[in-house]
Tab-separated table of C-alpha atoms in Angstrom:
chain	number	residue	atom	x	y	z
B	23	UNK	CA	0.000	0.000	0.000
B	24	UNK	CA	1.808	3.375	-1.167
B	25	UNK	CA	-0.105	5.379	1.182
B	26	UNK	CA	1.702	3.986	4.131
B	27	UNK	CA	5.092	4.043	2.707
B	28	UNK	CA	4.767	7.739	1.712
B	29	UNK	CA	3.462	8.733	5.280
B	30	UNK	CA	5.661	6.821	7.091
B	31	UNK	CA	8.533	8.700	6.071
B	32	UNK	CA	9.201	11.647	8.242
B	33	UNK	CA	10.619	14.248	5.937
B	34	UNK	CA	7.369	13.735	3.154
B	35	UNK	CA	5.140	14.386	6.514
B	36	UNK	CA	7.109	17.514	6.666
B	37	UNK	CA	6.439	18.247	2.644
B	38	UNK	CA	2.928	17.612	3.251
B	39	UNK	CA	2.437	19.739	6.173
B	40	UNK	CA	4.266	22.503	3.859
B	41	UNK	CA	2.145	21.661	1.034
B	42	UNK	CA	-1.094	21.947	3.121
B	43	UNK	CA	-0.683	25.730	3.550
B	44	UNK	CA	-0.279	26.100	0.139
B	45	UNK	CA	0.356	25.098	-3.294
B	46	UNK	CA	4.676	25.262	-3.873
B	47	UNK	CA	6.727	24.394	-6.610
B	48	UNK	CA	9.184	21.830	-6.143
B	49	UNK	CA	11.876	24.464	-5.732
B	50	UNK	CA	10.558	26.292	-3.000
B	51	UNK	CA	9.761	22.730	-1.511
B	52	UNK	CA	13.785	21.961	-1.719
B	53	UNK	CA	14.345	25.737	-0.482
B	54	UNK	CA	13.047	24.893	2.699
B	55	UNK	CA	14.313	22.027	3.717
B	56	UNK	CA	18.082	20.942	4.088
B	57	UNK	CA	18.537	18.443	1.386
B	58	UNK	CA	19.063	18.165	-2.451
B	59	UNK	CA	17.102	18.920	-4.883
B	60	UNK	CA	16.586	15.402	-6.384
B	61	UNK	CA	16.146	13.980	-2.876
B	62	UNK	CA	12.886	16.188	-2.784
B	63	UNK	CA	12.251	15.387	-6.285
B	64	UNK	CA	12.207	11.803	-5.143
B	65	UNK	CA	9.833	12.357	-1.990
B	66	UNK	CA	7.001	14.175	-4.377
B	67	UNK	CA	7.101	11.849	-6.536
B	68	UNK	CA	6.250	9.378	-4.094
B	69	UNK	CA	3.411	11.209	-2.385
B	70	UNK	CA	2.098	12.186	-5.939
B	71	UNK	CA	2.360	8.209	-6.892
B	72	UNK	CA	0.578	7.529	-3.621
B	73	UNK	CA	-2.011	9.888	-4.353
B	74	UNK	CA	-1.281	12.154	-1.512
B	75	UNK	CA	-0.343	15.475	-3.929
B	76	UNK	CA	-1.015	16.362	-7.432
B	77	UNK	CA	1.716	18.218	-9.599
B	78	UNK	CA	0.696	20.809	-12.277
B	79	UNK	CA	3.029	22.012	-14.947
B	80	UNK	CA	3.341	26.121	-14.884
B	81	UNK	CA	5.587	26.927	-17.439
B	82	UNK	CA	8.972	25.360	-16.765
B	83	UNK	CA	8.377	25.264	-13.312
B	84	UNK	CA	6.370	22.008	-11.490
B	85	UNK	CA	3.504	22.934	-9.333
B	86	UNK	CA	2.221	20.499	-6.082
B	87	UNK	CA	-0.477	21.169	-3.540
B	88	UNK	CA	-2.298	18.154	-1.295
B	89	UNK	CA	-4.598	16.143	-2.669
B	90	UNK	CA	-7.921	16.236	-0.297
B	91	UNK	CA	-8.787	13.067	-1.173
B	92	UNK	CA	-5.645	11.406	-0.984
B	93	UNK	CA	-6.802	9.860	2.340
B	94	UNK	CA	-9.815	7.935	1.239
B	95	UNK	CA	-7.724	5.367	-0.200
B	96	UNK	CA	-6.322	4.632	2.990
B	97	UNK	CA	-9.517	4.763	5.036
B	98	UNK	CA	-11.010	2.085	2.289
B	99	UNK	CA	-7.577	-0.235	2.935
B	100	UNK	CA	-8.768	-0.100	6.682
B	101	UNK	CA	-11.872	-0.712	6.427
B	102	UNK	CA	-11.859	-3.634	4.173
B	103	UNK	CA	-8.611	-4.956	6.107
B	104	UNK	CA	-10.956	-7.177	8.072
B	105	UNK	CA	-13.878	-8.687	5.856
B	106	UNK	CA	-11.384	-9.056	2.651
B	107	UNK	CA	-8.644	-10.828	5.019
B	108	UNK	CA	-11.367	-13.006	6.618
B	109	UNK	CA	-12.485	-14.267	2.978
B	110	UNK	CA	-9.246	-15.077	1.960
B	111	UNK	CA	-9.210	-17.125	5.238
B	112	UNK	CA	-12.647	-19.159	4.334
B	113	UNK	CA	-11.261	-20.222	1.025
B	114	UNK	CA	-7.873	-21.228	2.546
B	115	UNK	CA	-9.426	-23.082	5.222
B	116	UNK	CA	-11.878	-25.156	3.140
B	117	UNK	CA	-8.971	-25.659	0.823
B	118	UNK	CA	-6.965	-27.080	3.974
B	119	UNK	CA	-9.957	-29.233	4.785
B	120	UNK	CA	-10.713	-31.002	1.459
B	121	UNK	CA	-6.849	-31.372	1.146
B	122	UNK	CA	-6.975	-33.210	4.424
B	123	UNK	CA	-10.169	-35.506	3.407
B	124	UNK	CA	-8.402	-36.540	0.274
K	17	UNK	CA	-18.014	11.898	19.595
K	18	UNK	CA	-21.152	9.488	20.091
K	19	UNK	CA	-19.944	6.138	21.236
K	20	UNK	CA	-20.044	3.118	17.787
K	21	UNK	CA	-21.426	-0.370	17.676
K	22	UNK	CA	-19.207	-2.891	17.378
K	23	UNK	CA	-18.293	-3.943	13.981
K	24	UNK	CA	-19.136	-7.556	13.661
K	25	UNK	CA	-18.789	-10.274	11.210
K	26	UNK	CA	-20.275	-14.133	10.657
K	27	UNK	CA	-19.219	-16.533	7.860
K	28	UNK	CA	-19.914	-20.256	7.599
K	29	UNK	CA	-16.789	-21.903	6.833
K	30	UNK	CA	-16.349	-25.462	5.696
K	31	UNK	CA	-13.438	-26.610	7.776
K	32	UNK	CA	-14.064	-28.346	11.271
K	33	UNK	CA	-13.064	-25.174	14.200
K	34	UNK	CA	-9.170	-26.978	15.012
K	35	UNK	CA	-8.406	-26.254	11.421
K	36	UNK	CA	-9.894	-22.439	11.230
K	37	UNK	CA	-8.309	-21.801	14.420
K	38	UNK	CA	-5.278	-22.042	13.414
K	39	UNK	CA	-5.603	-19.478	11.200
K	40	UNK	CA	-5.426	-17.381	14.067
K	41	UNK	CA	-2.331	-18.746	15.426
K	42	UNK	CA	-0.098	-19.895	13.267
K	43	UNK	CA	1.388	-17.195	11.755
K	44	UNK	CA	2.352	-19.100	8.115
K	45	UNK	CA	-1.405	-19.396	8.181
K	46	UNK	CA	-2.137	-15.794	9.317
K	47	UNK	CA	-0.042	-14.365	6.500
K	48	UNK	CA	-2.949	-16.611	3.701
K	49	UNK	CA	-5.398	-14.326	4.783
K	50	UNK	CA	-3.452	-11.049	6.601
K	51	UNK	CA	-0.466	-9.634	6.151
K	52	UNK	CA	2.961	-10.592	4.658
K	53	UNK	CA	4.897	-11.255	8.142
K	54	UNK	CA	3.005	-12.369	11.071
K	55	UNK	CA	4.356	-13.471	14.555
K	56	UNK	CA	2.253	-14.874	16.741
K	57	UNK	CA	2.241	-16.318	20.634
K	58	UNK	CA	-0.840	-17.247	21.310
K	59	UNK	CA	-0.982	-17.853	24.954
K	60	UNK	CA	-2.886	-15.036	27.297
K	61	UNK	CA	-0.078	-12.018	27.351
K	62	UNK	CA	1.803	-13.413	24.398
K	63	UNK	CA	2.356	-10.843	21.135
K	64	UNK	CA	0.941	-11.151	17.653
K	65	UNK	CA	2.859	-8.606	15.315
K	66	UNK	CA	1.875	-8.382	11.853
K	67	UNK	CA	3.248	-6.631	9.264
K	68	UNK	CA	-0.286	-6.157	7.463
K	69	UNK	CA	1.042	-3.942	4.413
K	70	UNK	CA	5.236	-1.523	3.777
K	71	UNK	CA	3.984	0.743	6.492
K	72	UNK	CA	1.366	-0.752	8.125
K	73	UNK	CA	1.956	-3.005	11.107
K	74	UNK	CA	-0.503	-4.090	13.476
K	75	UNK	CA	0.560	-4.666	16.578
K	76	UNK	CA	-1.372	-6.850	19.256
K	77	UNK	CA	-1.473	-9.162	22.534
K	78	UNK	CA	-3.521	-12.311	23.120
K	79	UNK	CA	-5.687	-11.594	25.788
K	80	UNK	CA	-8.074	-15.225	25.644
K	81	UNK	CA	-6.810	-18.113	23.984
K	82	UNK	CA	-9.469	-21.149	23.881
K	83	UNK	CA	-8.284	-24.293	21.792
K	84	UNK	CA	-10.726	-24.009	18.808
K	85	UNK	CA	-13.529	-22.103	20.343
K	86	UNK	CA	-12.229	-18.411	21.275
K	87	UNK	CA	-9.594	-16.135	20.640
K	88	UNK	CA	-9.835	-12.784	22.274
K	89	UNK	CA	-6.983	-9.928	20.559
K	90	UNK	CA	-6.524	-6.523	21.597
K	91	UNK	CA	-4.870	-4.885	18.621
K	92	UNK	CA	-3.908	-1.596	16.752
K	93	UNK	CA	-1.505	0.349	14.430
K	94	UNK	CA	2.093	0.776	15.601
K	95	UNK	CA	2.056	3.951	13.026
K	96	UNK	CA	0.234	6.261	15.175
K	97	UNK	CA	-1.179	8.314	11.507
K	98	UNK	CA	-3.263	4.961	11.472
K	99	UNK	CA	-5.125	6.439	14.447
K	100	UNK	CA	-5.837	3.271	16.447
K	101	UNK	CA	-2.483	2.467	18.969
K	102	UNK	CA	-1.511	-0.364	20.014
K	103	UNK	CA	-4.049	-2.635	21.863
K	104	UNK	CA	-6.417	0.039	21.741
K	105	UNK	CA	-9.113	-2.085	20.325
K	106	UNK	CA	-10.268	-5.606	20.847
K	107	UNK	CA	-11.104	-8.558	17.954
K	108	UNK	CA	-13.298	-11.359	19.626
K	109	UNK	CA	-13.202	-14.129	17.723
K	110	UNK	CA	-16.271	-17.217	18.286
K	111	UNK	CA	-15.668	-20.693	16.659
K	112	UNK	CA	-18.627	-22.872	16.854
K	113	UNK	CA	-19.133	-26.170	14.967
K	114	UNK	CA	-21.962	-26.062	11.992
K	115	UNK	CA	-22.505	-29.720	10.628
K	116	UNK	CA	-18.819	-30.448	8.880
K	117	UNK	CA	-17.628	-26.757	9.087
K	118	UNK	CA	-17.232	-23.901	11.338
K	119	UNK	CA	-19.657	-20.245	12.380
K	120	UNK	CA	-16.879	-18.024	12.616
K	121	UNK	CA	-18.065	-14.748	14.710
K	122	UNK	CA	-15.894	-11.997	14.515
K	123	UNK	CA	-16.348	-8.449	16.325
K	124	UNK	CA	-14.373	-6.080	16.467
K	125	UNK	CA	-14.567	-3.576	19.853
K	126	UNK	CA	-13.789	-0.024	20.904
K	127	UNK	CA	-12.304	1.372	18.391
K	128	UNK	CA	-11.582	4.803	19.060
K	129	UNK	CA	-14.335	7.219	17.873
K	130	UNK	CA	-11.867	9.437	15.645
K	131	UNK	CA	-10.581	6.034	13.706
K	132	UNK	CA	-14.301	5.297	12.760
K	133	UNK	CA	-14.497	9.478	11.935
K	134	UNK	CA	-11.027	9.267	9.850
K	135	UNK	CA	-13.190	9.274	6.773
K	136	UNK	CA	-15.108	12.681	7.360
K	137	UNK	CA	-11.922	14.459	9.151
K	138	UNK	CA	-9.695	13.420	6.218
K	139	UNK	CA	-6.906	16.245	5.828
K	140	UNK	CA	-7.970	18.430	8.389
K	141	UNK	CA	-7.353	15.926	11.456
K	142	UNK	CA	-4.552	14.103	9.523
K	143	UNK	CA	-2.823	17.507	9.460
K	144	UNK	CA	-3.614	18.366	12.726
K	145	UNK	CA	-1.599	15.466	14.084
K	146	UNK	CA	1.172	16.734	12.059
K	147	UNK	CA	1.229	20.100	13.342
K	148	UNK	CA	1.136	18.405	16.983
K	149	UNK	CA	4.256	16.115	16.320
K	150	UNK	CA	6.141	19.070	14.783
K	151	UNK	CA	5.431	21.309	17.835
């Protein structure tokens, strides 16, 4: 689940909290924050790929802001965790079962 | 926030309860239906630790343990953005036989109000929490 690799990395919480007061280009992103430019090139492009920003083109420059619903993706995962998991468990166990009838 | 029932489930299974049950123990069993990594002592006080997705471990202790009839879990999210700690919410699970297979009752307890409420606070409450850790 890419949602909970790209939050679980401290510096792209700090990105997002950035990016939540306000749509920054991936310069100004790198400006504030005490690493390389392709090292913050890196981290959006994991949030975007997890859904959690969106990048717009503005002439040469590259545009990101959150993505509000970034988050329903992950509320689905954990709500489904449970009934998905437990029908994977009914086929596997009936699978066990006639295996150990045969 | 108002209190939330339970969230319960009930499938009829056709394995006999010794072989379902295991799929609460076992963890090369657990990880066929949850997770990639599971470690499990199921004894009353032993850990269950399961690494349920890159990022997403649920962390737990084995608070009943009935052979084939009852497993009691309190569980949660090691990553606290997940919004449900550690053993902050219970999974009761009933065996009981059905002819040749198995009821299987599952409910899941207490779960804090603002896990259930993730949903509807979204970004707001997500970024909240950020704010908070970076204070």
């Amino acid at each position: 689940m890419e949602v909970f690799e790209a939050i679980a990395q401290p510096k792209r919480r700090e990105i997002l909290r950035l990016l939540a007061d306000g749509e920054r280009s991936a310069g100004e992103v790198a400006a504030r924050f005490d690493v390389t430019q392709p090292a913050i090139s890196q981290h959006l492009r994991v949030l975007k790929d997890a859904g959690l920003v969106e990048e717009r083109r503005e002439g040469t420059r590259r545009m990101y802001r959150v993505r509000p619903e970034g988050l329903d993706d992950l509320h689905e995962f954990l709500a489904e965790v449970l009934p998905l998991g437990l029908r994977r468990l009914k086929r596997a166990a009936e699978e066990e079962a006639r295996r150990g009838r045969a | 926030m108002a209190a939330r029932e339970p969230v319960e489930y009930e499938l009829l299974i056709a394995a006999p309860p010794r072989t379902v049950f295991a799929y609460f123990t076992d963890g090369e069993r657990m990880t066929r239906w949850m997770g990639m990594r599971a470690t499990l002592d199921p004894r009353p006080g032993g850990t269950a630790r399961i690494d349920v997705a890159e990022g997403a471990t649920m962390v737990g202790e084995f608070v009943e343990v009935e052979p084939f009839e009852r497993i009691v879990l309190a569980w949660g999210w090691e990553q606290e953005q997940l919004r449900v700690p550690p053993r902050s919410s219970s999974v009761e699970v009933s065996l009981a036989p059905d002819g040749d297979g198995t009821r299987l009752r599952l409910v899941h307890r207490r779960l804090p109000p603002d896990a259930y409420d993730f949903h509807r606070a979204g970004w707001s409450h997500f970024l909240g929490r950020l704010r908070e850790e970076a204070a």
